PDB file of C-alpha atoms in Angstrom:
ATOM      1  CA  MET L  16      11.359  28.831 -41.720  1.00 62.00           C
ATOM      2  CA  GLY L  17       9.869  28.167 -38.378  1.00 70.00           C
ATOM      3  CA  ILE L  18       8.392  24.989 -37.330  1.00 73.00           C
ATOM      4  CA  PRO L  19       4.420  23.814 -37.757  1.00 82.00           C
ATOM      5  CA  PHE L  20       2.507  24.154 -34.920  1.00 83.00           C
ATOM      6  CA  GLU L  21       1.379  20.665 -36.441  1.00 85.00           C
ATOM      7  CA  ALA L  22       4.616  19.250 -35.585  1.00 84.00           C
ATOM      8  CA  LEU L  23       3.590  20.118 -31.971  1.00 88.00           C
ATOM      9  CA  ILE L  24       0.275  17.969 -31.936  1.00 91.00           C
ATOM     10  CA  PRO L  25       1.884  14.242 -31.882  1.00 92.00           C
ATOM     11  CA  TYR L  26       4.021  15.751 -28.277  1.00 94.00           C
ATOM     12  CA  GLY L  27       1.198  17.584 -27.138  1.00 94.00           C
ATOM     13  CA  VAL L  28      -1.152  13.398 -26.813  1.00 96.00           C
ATOM     14  CA  MET L  29       2.112  12.052 -24.936  1.00 97.00           C
ATOM     15  CA  LEU L  30       2.091  14.736 -23.041  1.00 97.00           C
ATOM     16  CA  GLY L  31      -1.015  14.060 -21.716  1.00 98.00           C
ATOM     17  CA  MET L  32      -1.393  10.072 -22.473  1.00 98.00           C
ATOM     18  CA  PHE L  33       1.685  10.398 -20.033  1.00 98.00           C
ATOM     19  CA  ALA L  34       0.020  12.681 -16.974  1.00 98.00           C
ATOM     20  CA  VAL L  35      -3.630  10.637 -17.033  1.00 98.00           C
ATOM     21  CA  SER L  36      -1.127   7.251 -16.990  1.00 98.00           C
ATOM     22  CA  GLY L  37       0.554   9.036 -13.876  1.00 97.00           C
ATOM     23  CA  ALA L  38      -2.273   9.686 -12.434  1.00 97.00           C
ATOM     24  CA  ALA L  39      -4.427   6.956 -12.852  1.00 97.00           C
ATOM     25  CA  LEU L  40      -1.395   4.530 -10.723  1.00 95.00           C
ATOM     26  CA  SER L  41      -1.710   7.588  -8.053  1.00 93.00           C
ATOM     27  CA  LYS L  42      -5.674   6.987  -7.906  1.00 94.00           C
ATOM     28  CA  ILE L  43      -4.753   3.066  -7.814  1.00 93.00           C
ATOM     29  CA  ARG L  44      -2.558   3.821  -5.884  1.00 89.00           C
ATOM     30  CA  HIS L  45      -4.350   5.535  -3.936  1.00 91.00           C
ATOM     31  CA  MET L  46      -6.880   3.766  -3.763  1.00 90.00           C
ATOM     32  CA  GLN L  47      -5.598   0.087  -2.959  1.00 86.00           C
ATOM     33  CA  ASN L  48      -3.963   2.074   0.494  1.00 84.00           C
ATOM     34  CA  GLY L  49      -6.918   2.509   2.076  1.00 82.00           C
ATOM     35  CA  ASP L  50      -7.768   5.908   0.692  1.00 86.00           C
ATOM     36  CA  LYS L  51      -4.981   7.406   2.983  1.00 85.00           C
ATOM     37  CA  ARG L  52      -1.167   8.695   2.165  1.00 85.00           C
ATOM     38  CA  PRO L  53       2.252   5.919   1.755  1.00 82.00           C
ATOM     39  CA  ARG L  54       3.946   5.584   4.107  1.00 84.00           C
ATOM     40  CA  HIS L  55       7.971   6.466   4.114  1.00 88.00           C
ATOM     41  CA  SER L  56      10.660   5.436   6.084  1.00 92.00           C
ATOM     42  CA  VAL L  57       9.106   2.502   7.533  1.00 91.00           C
ATOM     43  CA  ASP L  58      10.903   0.344  10.260  1.00 93.00           C
ATOM     44  CA  ALA L  59      10.403  -2.877  12.206  1.00 91.00           C
ATOM     45  CA  TRP L  60       7.954  -1.515  14.872  1.00 90.00           C
ATOM     46  CA  ASP L  61       6.020   0.648  11.867  1.00 90.00           C
ATOM     47  CA  LYS L  62       5.882  -2.914   9.965  1.00 89.00           C
ATOM     48  CA  GLN L  63       4.953  -4.960  13.115  1.00 86.00           C
ATOM     49  CA  MET L  64       2.002  -3.645  13.729  1.00 86.00           C
ATOM     50  CA  MET L  65       0.710  -2.843   9.908  1.00 87.00           C
ATOM     51  CA  ASP L  66       1.498  -6.739   9.802  1.00 86.00           C
ATOM     52  CA  ARG L  67      -1.275  -6.840  12.964  1.00 83.00           C
ATOM     53  CA  ASP L  68      -3.865  -4.451  11.792  1.00 84.00           C
ATOM     54  CA  ARG L  69      -3.441  -6.578   8.901  1.00 84.00           C
ATOM     55  CA  ARG L  70      -4.213  -9.870  10.956  1.00 82.00           C
ATOM     56  CA  LEU L  71      -6.661  -7.885  12.585  1.00 83.00           C
ATOM     57  CA  THR L  72      -8.899  -6.191   9.960  1.00 83.00           C
ATOM     58  CA  GLY L  73      -8.081  -7.513   6.601  1.00 80.00           C
ATOM     59  CA  PHE L  74      -7.040  -4.693   5.553  1.00 81.00           C
ATOM     60  CA  LEU L  75      -3.069  -3.433   5.567  1.00 79.00           C
ATOM     61  CA  ARG L  76      -3.845   0.560   7.259  1.00 81.00           C
ATOM     62  CA  GLY L  77      -7.368  -0.712   8.610  1.00 80.00           C
ATOM     63  CA  GLN L  78      -7.553   0.100  12.479  1.00 81.00           C
ATOM     64  CA  THR L  79      -9.901  -0.319  14.725  1.00 81.00           C
ATOM     65  CA  ASP L  80     -11.425   0.455  17.850  1.00 82.00           C
ATOM     66  CA  SER L  81     -13.051  -3.230  18.665  1.00 82.00           C
ATOM     67  CA  VAL L  82     -11.447  -4.532  22.587  1.00 80.00           C
ATOM     68  CA  LYS L  83     -12.870  -7.117  21.677  1.00 83.00           C
ATOM     69  CA  ALA L  84     -10.531  -9.358  18.527  1.00 78.00           C
ATOM     70  CA  PRO L  85     -12.727 -10.520  15.990  1.00 77.00           C
ATOM     71  CA  PRO L  86     -12.691 -14.168  16.113  1.00 78.00           C
ATOM     72  CA  GLY L  87      -9.829 -16.064  14.534  1.00 72.00           C
ATOM     73  CA  PHE L  88      -7.229 -13.377  15.879  1.00 74.00           C
ATOM     74  CA  GLU L  89      -6.004 -16.529  18.288  1.00 71.00           C
ATOM     75  CA  LEU L  90      -5.057 -18.476  15.319  1.00 69.00           C
ATOM     76  CA  SER L  91      -3.023 -16.105  14.298  1.00 68.00           C
ATOM     77  CA  ASN L  92       0.382 -16.121  15.344  1.00 70.00           C
ATOM     78  CA  PRO L  93       3.002 -13.705  13.683  1.00 66.00           C
ATOM     79  CA  TRP L  94       5.871 -15.506  14.545  1.00 71.00           C
ATOM     80  CA  ARG L  95       7.567 -18.103  12.610  1.00 67.00           C
ATOM     81  CA  VAL L  96       8.553 -21.126  14.020  1.00 69.00           C
ATOM     82  CA  GLU L  97      11.019 -23.444  12.668  1.00 69.00           C
ATOM     83  CA  PRO L  98      10.884 -27.111  12.196  1.00 71.00           C
ATOM     84  CA  THR L  99      12.127 -29.667  14.273  1.00 69.00           C
ATOM     85  CA  PHE L 100      15.159 -31.160  14.196  1.00 73.00           C
ATOM     86  CA  THR L 101      14.850 -35.368  14.347  1.00 67.00           C
TER      87      THR L 101
END
């Protein structure tokens, strides 16, 4: 006796839900990344440049071609200063 096709409907629904949730998560990640593909093999230099871009534009992946820095960028120092010992 074969398997009735009604038993396969729940598996089709589960497969469809996994596909929809995976596509939705992929699209959300893509939108959060500035509509750009994700970066791979990010080293210290790339992290430093991404932090600079975030301070310049407000977005992690944002880039600007403006010659002048925006107002307030001179106070946005990336160096972390240790507290002084007294």
